Tab-separated table of C-alpha atoms and ligand atoms in Angstrom:
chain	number	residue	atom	x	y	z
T	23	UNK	CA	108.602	111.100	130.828
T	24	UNK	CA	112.072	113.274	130.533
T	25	UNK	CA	115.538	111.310	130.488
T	26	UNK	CA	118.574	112.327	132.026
T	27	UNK	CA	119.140	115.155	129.526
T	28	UNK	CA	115.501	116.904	129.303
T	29	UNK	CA	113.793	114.802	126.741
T	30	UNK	CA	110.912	113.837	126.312
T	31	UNK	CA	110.869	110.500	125.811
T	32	UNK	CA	107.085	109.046	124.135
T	33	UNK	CA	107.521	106.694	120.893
T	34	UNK	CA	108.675	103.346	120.870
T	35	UNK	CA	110.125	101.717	117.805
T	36	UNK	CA	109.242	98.227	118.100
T	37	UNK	CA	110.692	95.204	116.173
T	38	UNK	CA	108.247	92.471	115.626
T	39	UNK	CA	110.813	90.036	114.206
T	40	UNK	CA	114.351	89.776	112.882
T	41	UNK	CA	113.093	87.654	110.149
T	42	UNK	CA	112.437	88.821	106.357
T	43	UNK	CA	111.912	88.413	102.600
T	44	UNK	CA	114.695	91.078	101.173
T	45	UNK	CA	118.326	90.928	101.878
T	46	UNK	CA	119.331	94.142	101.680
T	47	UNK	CA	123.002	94.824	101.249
T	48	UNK	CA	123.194	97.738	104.013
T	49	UNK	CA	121.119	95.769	106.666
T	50	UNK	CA	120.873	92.066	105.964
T	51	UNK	CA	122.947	90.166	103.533
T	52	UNK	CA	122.596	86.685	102.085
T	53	UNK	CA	125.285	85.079	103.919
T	54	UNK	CA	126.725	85.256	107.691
T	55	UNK	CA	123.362	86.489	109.561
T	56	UNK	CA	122.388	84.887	112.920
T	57	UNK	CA	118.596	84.266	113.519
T	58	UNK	CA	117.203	84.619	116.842
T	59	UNK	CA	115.400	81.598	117.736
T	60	UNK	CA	112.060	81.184	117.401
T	61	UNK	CA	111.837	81.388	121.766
T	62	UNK	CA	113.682	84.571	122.118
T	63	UNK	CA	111.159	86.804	119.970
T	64	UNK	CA	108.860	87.814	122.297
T	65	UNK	CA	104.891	87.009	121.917
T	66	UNK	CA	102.835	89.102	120.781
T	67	UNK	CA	100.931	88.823	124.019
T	68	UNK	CA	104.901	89.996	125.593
T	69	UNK	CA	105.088	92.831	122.854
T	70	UNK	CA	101.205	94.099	124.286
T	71	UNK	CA	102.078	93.675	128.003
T	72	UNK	CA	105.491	95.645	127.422
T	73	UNK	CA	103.838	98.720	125.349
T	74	UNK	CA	101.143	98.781	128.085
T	75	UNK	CA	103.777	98.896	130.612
T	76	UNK	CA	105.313	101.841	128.276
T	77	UNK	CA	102.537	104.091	127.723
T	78	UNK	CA	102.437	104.196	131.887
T	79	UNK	CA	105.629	105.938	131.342
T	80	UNK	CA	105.080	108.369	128.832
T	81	UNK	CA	104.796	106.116	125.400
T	82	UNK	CA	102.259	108.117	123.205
T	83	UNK	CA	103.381	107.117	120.000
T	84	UNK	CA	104.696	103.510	118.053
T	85	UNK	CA	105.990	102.175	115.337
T	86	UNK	CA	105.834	98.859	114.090
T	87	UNK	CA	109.567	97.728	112.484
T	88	UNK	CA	111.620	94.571	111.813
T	89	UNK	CA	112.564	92.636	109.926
T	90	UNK	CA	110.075	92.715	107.691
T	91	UNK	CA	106.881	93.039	110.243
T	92	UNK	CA	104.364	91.596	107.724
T	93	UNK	CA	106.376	88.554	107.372
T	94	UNK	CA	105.205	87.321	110.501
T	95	UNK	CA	102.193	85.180	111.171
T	96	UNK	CA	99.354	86.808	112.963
T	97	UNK	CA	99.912	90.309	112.688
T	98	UNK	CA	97.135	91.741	111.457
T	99	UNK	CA	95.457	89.982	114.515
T	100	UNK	CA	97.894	92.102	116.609
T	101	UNK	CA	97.858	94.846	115.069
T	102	UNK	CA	94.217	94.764	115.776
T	103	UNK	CA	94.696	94.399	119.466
T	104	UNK	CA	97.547	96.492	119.740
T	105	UNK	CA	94.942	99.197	118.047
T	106	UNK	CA	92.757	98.892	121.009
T	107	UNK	CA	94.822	99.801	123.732
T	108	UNK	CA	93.996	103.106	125.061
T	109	UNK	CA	96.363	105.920	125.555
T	110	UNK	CA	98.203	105.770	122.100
T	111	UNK	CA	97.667	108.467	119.815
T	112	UNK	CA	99.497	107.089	116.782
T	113	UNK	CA	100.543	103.668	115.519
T	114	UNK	CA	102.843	103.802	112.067
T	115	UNK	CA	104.657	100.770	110.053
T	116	UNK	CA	107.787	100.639	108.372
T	117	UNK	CA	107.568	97.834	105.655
T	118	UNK	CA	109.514	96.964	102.316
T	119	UNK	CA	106.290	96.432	100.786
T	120	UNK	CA	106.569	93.280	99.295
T	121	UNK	CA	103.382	91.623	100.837
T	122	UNK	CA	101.539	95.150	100.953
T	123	UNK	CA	99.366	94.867	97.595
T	124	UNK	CA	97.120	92.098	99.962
T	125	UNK	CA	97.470	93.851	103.454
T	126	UNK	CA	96.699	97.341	103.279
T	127	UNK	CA	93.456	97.347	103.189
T	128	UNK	CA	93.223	94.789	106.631
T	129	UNK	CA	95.884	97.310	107.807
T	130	UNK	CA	94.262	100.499	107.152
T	131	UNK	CA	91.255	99.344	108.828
T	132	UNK	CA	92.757	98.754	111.765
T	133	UNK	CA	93.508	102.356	112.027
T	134	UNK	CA	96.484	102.677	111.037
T	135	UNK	CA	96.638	105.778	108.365
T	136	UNK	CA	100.661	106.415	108.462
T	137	UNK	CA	103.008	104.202	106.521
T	138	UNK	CA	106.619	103.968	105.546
T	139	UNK	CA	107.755	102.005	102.667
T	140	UNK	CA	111.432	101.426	102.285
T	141	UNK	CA	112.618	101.551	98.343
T	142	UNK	CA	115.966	102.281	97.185
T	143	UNK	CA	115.752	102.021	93.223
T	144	UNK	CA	112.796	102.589	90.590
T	145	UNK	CA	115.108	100.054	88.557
T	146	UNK	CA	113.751	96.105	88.737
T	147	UNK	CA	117.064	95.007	88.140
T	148	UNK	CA	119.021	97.483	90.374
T	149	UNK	CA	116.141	96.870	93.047
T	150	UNK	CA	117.493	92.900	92.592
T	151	UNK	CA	120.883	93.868	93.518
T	152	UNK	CA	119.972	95.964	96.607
T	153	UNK	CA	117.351	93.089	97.834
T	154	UNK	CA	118.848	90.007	96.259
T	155	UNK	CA	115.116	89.308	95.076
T	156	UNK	CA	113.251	90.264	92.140
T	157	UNK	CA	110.248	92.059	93.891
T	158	UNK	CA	110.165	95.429	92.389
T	159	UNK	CA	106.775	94.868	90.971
T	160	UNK	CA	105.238	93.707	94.043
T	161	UNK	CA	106.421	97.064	95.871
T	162	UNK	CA	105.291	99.152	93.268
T	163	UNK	CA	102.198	97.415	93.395
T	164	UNK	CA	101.989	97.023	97.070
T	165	UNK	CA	102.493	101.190	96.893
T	166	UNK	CA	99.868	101.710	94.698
T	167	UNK	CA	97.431	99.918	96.499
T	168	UNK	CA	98.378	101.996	99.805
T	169	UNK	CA	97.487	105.345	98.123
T	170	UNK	CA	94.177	103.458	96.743
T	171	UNK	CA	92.894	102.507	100.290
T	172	UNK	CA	93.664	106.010	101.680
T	173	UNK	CA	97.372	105.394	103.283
T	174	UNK	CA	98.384	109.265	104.181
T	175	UNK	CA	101.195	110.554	104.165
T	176	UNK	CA	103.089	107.489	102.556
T	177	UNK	CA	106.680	107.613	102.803
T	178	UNK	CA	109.080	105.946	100.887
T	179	UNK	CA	112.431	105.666	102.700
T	180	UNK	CA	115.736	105.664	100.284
T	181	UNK	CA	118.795	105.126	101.479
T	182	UNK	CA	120.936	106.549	99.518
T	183	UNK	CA	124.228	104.690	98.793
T	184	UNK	CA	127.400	106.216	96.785
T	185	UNK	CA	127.955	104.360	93.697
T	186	UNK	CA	124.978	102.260	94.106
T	187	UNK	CA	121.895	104.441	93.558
T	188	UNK	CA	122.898	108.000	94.131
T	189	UNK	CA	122.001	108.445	90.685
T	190	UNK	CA	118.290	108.092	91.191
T	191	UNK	CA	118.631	110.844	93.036
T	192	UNK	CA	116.622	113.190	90.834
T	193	UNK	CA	114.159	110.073	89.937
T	194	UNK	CA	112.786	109.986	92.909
T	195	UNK	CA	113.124	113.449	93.975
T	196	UNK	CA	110.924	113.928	90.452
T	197	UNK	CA	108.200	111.009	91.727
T	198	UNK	CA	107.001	113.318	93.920
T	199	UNK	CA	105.931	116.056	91.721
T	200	UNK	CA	103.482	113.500	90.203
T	201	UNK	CA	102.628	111.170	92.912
T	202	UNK	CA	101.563	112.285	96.551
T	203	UNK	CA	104.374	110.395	98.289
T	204	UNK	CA	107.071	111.943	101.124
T	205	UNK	CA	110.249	110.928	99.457
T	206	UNK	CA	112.710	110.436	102.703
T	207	UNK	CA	116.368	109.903	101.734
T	208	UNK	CA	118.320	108.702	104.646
T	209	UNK	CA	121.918	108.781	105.121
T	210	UNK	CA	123.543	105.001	104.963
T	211	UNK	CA	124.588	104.373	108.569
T	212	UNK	CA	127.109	101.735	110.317
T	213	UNK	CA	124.893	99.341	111.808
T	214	UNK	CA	125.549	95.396	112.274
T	215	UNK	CA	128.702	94.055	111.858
T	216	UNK	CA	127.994	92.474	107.783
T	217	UNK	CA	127.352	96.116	107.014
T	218	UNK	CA	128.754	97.622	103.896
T	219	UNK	CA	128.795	100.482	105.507
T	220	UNK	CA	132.578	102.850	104.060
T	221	UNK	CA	133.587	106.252	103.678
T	222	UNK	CA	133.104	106.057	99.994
T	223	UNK	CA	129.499	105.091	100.280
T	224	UNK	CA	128.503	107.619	102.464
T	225	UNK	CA	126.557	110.401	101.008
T	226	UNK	CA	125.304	113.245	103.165
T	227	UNK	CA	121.852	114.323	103.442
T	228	UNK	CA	123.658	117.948	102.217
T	229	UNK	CA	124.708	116.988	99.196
T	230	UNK	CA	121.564	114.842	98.319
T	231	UNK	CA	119.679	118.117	99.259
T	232	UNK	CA	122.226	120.331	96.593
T	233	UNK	CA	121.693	117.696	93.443
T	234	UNK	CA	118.185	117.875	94.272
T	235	UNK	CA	118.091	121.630	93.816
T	236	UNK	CA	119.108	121.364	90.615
T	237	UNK	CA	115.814	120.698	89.524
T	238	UNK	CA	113.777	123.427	91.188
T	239	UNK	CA	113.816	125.394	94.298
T	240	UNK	CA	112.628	123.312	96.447
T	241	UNK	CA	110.355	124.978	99.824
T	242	UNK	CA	111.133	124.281	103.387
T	243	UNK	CA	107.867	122.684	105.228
T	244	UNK	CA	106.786	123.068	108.594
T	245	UNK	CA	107.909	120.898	111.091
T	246	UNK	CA	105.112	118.916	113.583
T	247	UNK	CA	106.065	116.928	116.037
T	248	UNK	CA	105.005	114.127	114.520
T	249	UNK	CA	107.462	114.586	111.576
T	250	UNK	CA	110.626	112.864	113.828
T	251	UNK	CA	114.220	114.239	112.167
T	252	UNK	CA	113.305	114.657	108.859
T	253	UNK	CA	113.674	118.233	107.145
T	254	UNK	CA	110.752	118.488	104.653
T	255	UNK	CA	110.774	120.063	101.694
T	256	UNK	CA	109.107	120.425	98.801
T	257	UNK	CA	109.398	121.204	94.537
T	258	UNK	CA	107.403	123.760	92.685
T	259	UNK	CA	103.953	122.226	91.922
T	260	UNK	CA	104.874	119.112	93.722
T	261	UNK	CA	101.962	116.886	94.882
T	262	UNK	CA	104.676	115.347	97.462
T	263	UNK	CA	107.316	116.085	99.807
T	264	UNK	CA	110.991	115.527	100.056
T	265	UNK	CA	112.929	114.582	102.830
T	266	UNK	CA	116.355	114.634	104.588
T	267	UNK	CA	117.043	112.128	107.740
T	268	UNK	CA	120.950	113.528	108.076
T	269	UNK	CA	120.982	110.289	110.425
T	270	UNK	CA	125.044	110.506	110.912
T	271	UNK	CA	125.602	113.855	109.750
T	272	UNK	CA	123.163	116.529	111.418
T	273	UNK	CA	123.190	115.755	115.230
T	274	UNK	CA	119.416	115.451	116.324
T	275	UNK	CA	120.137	113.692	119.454
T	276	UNK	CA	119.114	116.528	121.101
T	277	UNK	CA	115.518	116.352	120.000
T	278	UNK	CA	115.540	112.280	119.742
T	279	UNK	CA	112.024	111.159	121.830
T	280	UNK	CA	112.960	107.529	121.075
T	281	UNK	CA	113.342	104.091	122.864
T	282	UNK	CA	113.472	100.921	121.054
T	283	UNK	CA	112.267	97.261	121.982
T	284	UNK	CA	114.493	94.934	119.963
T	285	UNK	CA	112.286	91.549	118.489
T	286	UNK	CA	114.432	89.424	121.284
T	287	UNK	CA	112.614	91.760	124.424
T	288	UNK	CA	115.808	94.315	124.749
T	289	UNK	CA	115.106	98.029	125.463
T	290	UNK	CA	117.485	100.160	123.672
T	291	UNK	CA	117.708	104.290	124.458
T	292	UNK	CA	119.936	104.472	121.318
T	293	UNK	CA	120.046	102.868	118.073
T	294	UNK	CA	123.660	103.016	117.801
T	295	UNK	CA	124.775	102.486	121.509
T	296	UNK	CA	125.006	98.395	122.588
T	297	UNK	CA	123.598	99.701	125.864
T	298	UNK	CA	120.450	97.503	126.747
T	299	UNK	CA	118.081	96.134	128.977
T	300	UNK	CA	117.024	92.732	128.687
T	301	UNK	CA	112.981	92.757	129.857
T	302	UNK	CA	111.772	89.640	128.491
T	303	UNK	CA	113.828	87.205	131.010
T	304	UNK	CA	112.235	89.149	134.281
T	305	UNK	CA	109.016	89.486	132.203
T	306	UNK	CA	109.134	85.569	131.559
T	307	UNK	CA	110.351	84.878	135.161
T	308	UNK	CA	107.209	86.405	136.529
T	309	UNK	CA	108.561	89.808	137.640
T	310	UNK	CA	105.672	92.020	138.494
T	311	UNK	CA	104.907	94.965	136.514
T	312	UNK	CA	107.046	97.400	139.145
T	313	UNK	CA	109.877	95.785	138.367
T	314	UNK	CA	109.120	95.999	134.471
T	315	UNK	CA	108.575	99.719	134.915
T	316	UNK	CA	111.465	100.758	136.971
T	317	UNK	CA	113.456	99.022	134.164
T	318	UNK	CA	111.667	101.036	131.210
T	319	UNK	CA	111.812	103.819	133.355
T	320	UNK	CA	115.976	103.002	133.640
T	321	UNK	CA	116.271	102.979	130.360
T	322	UNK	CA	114.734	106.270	129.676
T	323	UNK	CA	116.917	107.953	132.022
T	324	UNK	CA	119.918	106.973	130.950
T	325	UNK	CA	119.308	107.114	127.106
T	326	UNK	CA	122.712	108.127	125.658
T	327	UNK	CA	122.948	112.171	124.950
T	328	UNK	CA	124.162	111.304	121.259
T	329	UNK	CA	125.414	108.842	119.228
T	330	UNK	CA	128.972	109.852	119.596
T	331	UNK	CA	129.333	108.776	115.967
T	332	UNK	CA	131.846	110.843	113.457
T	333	UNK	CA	130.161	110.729	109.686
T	334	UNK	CA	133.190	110.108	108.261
T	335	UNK	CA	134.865	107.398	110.859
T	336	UNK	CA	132.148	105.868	113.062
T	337	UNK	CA	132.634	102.748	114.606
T	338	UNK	CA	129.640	99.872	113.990
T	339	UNK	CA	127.369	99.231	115.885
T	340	UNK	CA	126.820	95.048	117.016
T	341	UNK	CA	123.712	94.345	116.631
T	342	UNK	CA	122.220	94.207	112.986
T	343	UNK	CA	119.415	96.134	111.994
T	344	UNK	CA	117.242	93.709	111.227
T	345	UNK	CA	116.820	92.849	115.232
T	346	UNK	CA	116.344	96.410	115.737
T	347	UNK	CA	114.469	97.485	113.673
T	348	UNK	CA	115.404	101.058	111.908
M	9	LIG	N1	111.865	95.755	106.639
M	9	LIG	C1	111.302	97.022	106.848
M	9	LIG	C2	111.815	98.008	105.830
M	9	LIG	O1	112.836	97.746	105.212
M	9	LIG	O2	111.164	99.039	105.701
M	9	LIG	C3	111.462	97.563	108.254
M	9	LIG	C4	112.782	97.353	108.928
M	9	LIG	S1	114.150	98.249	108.231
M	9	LIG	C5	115.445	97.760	109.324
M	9	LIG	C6	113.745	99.905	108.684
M	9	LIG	C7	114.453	100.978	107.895
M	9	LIG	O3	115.831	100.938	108.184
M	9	LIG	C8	114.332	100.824	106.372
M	9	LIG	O4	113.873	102.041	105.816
M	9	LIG	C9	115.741	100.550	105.925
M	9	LIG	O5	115.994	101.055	104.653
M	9	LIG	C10	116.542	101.243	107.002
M	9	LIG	N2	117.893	100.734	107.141
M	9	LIG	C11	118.299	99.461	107.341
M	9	LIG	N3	119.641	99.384	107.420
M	9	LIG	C12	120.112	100.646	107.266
M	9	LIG	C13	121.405	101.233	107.256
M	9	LIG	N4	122.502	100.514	107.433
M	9	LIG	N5	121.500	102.568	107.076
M	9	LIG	C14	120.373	103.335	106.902
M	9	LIG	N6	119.131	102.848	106.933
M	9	LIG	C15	118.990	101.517	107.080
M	10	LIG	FE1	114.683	93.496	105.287
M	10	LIG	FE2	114.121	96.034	105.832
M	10	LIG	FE3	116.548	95.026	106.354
M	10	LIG	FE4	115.841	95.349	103.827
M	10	LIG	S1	116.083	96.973	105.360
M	10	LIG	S2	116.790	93.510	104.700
M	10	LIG	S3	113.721	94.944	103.906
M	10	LIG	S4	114.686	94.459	107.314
């Protein structure tokens, strides 16, 4: 369906859990986070009844988020079932990959081709001090065995942080002239209030684009619908692509199809706005579905027109990331 500004509004982001096995210095660090309790996650039986409720108004298209979503028990089970229900036409993960190696194949086969794996160094040790855990092999691995079982396009997300890894710039921009992978580097945005989010550590999608052209001349792509904000590009010869989410700096609010359920049951039209609707306590109170769908239908209409937020002074947003999910 179309929100108050002519949008379409049909993919869902959807956080299975706030829980996970990195700590990531831009989303999640070791000290000061706040868990939601186990009771406000919502089931998984919640999480089906809300996306069924969803694709009645327009939802064509999800993706599965956290926290890490293979950290938590049962999913393959749900993915299966979520898999089933009729009238999407794409599910897609975002995962860091560190339990990957032993689940892609039991996630493949449920159907889902599409994945995103977040990395932000090719350096074991550097990876440590971005995660706070020593799991570069197991990505790398976990990677490797998503190209074996047919994952495609596989995406690695990089967020790319001044001073921290902005000088694996060119690494990864060169990975993909050997490997097949979309190589997505995302701007470092002000979410959650332990972010390390500053001025200094900002780098724009721009300039990650000019260092990158250093190396070759590197091809606009086609845009599909599916492709969401990134602009694609790619080298000379390359057997992958490269990618620019300008998440602060290049307005796309004006194209943004999104809505977001947060792991606690909290519809979101923005991932920067604290503007929410809390559907789990009417869902859990035995609201009927009309009430449910006026209240995703609410949301969509009065999605925020933009993020309001300046790249080089934004405010933060409250929640963390982890709870939304990316
Ligand atoms: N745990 C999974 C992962 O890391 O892929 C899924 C959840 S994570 C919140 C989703 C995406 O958000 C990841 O690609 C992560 O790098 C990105 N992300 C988290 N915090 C961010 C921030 N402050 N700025 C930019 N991207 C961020
Ligand atoms: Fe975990 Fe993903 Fe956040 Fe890193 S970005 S701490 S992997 S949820």
């Amino acid at each position: 369906m179309l929100d108050n500004n002519h949008r379409v509004i049909n993919y869902l982001r959807l956080s299975v859990t706030d829980r996970c096995n990195l700590r990531c210095i831009y989303c999640m660090p070791e000290k000061g986070i706040r868990f939601m309790p186990h009771s406000e996650i919502l089931t998984y039986e919640e999480i089906l009844h809300i996306v069924r409720l969803s694709i009645q108004k327009g939802i064509r298209k999800i993706r599965l988020t956290g926290g890490e979503p293979l950290v938590r028990k049962g999913f393959i089970s749900f993915l299966e079932r979520l898999s089933k229900i009729e009238g999407l036409e794409e599910i897609t993960l975002t995962t860091n990959g560190v339990l990957l190696k032993s689940l892609a194949v039991d996630i493949k086969n449920c159907g889902i081709s599409r994945i995103n794996v977040s990395l932000d160094s090719l350096r074991p040790e550097r990876f440590f001090r971005i995660t706070g855990r020593d799991f570069f092999e197991r990505v790398w691995e976990g990677l490797e065995e998503a190209e074996h079982v047919g994952f495609n396009p596989i995406k690695i997300n990089v967020v790319a942080i001044k001073g921290v890894n902005d000088d694996e710039i060119l690494d990864f921009a060169s990975l993909t002239l050997n490997k097949p992978y979309h190589v997505r580097f995302i701007e470092i945005m002000p979410i959650g209030d332990k972010n390390i989010w500053t001025t200094e550590k900002f780098i724009s999608a721009k300039e990650i684009h000019n260092r990158i052209q250093t190396l070759g001349i590197l091809q606009p792509i086609g845009h599909n619908t599916l492709d969401g904000p990134a602009e694609r590009y790619a080298l000379e010869g390359a057997k992958g692509e490269v990618g620019f989410i300008g998440a602060l700096s290049n307005h796309f609010c004006d194209n943004c199809n999104r809505l977001r359920l947060t792991a606690d049951g909290h519809l979101k039209g923005c991932l920067f706005s604290d503007q929410e609707t809390d559907i789990k306590t009417p869902l859990r109170d035995g609201k009927g579905d009309s009430h449910l769908l006026n209240l995703i239908m609410d949301t969509i209409l009065n999605k925020p027109k933009d993020h309001g937020l300046l790249p080089y002074n934004p405010r933060k947003c409250v929640r963390q990331m982890n709870s939304i999910g990316g």
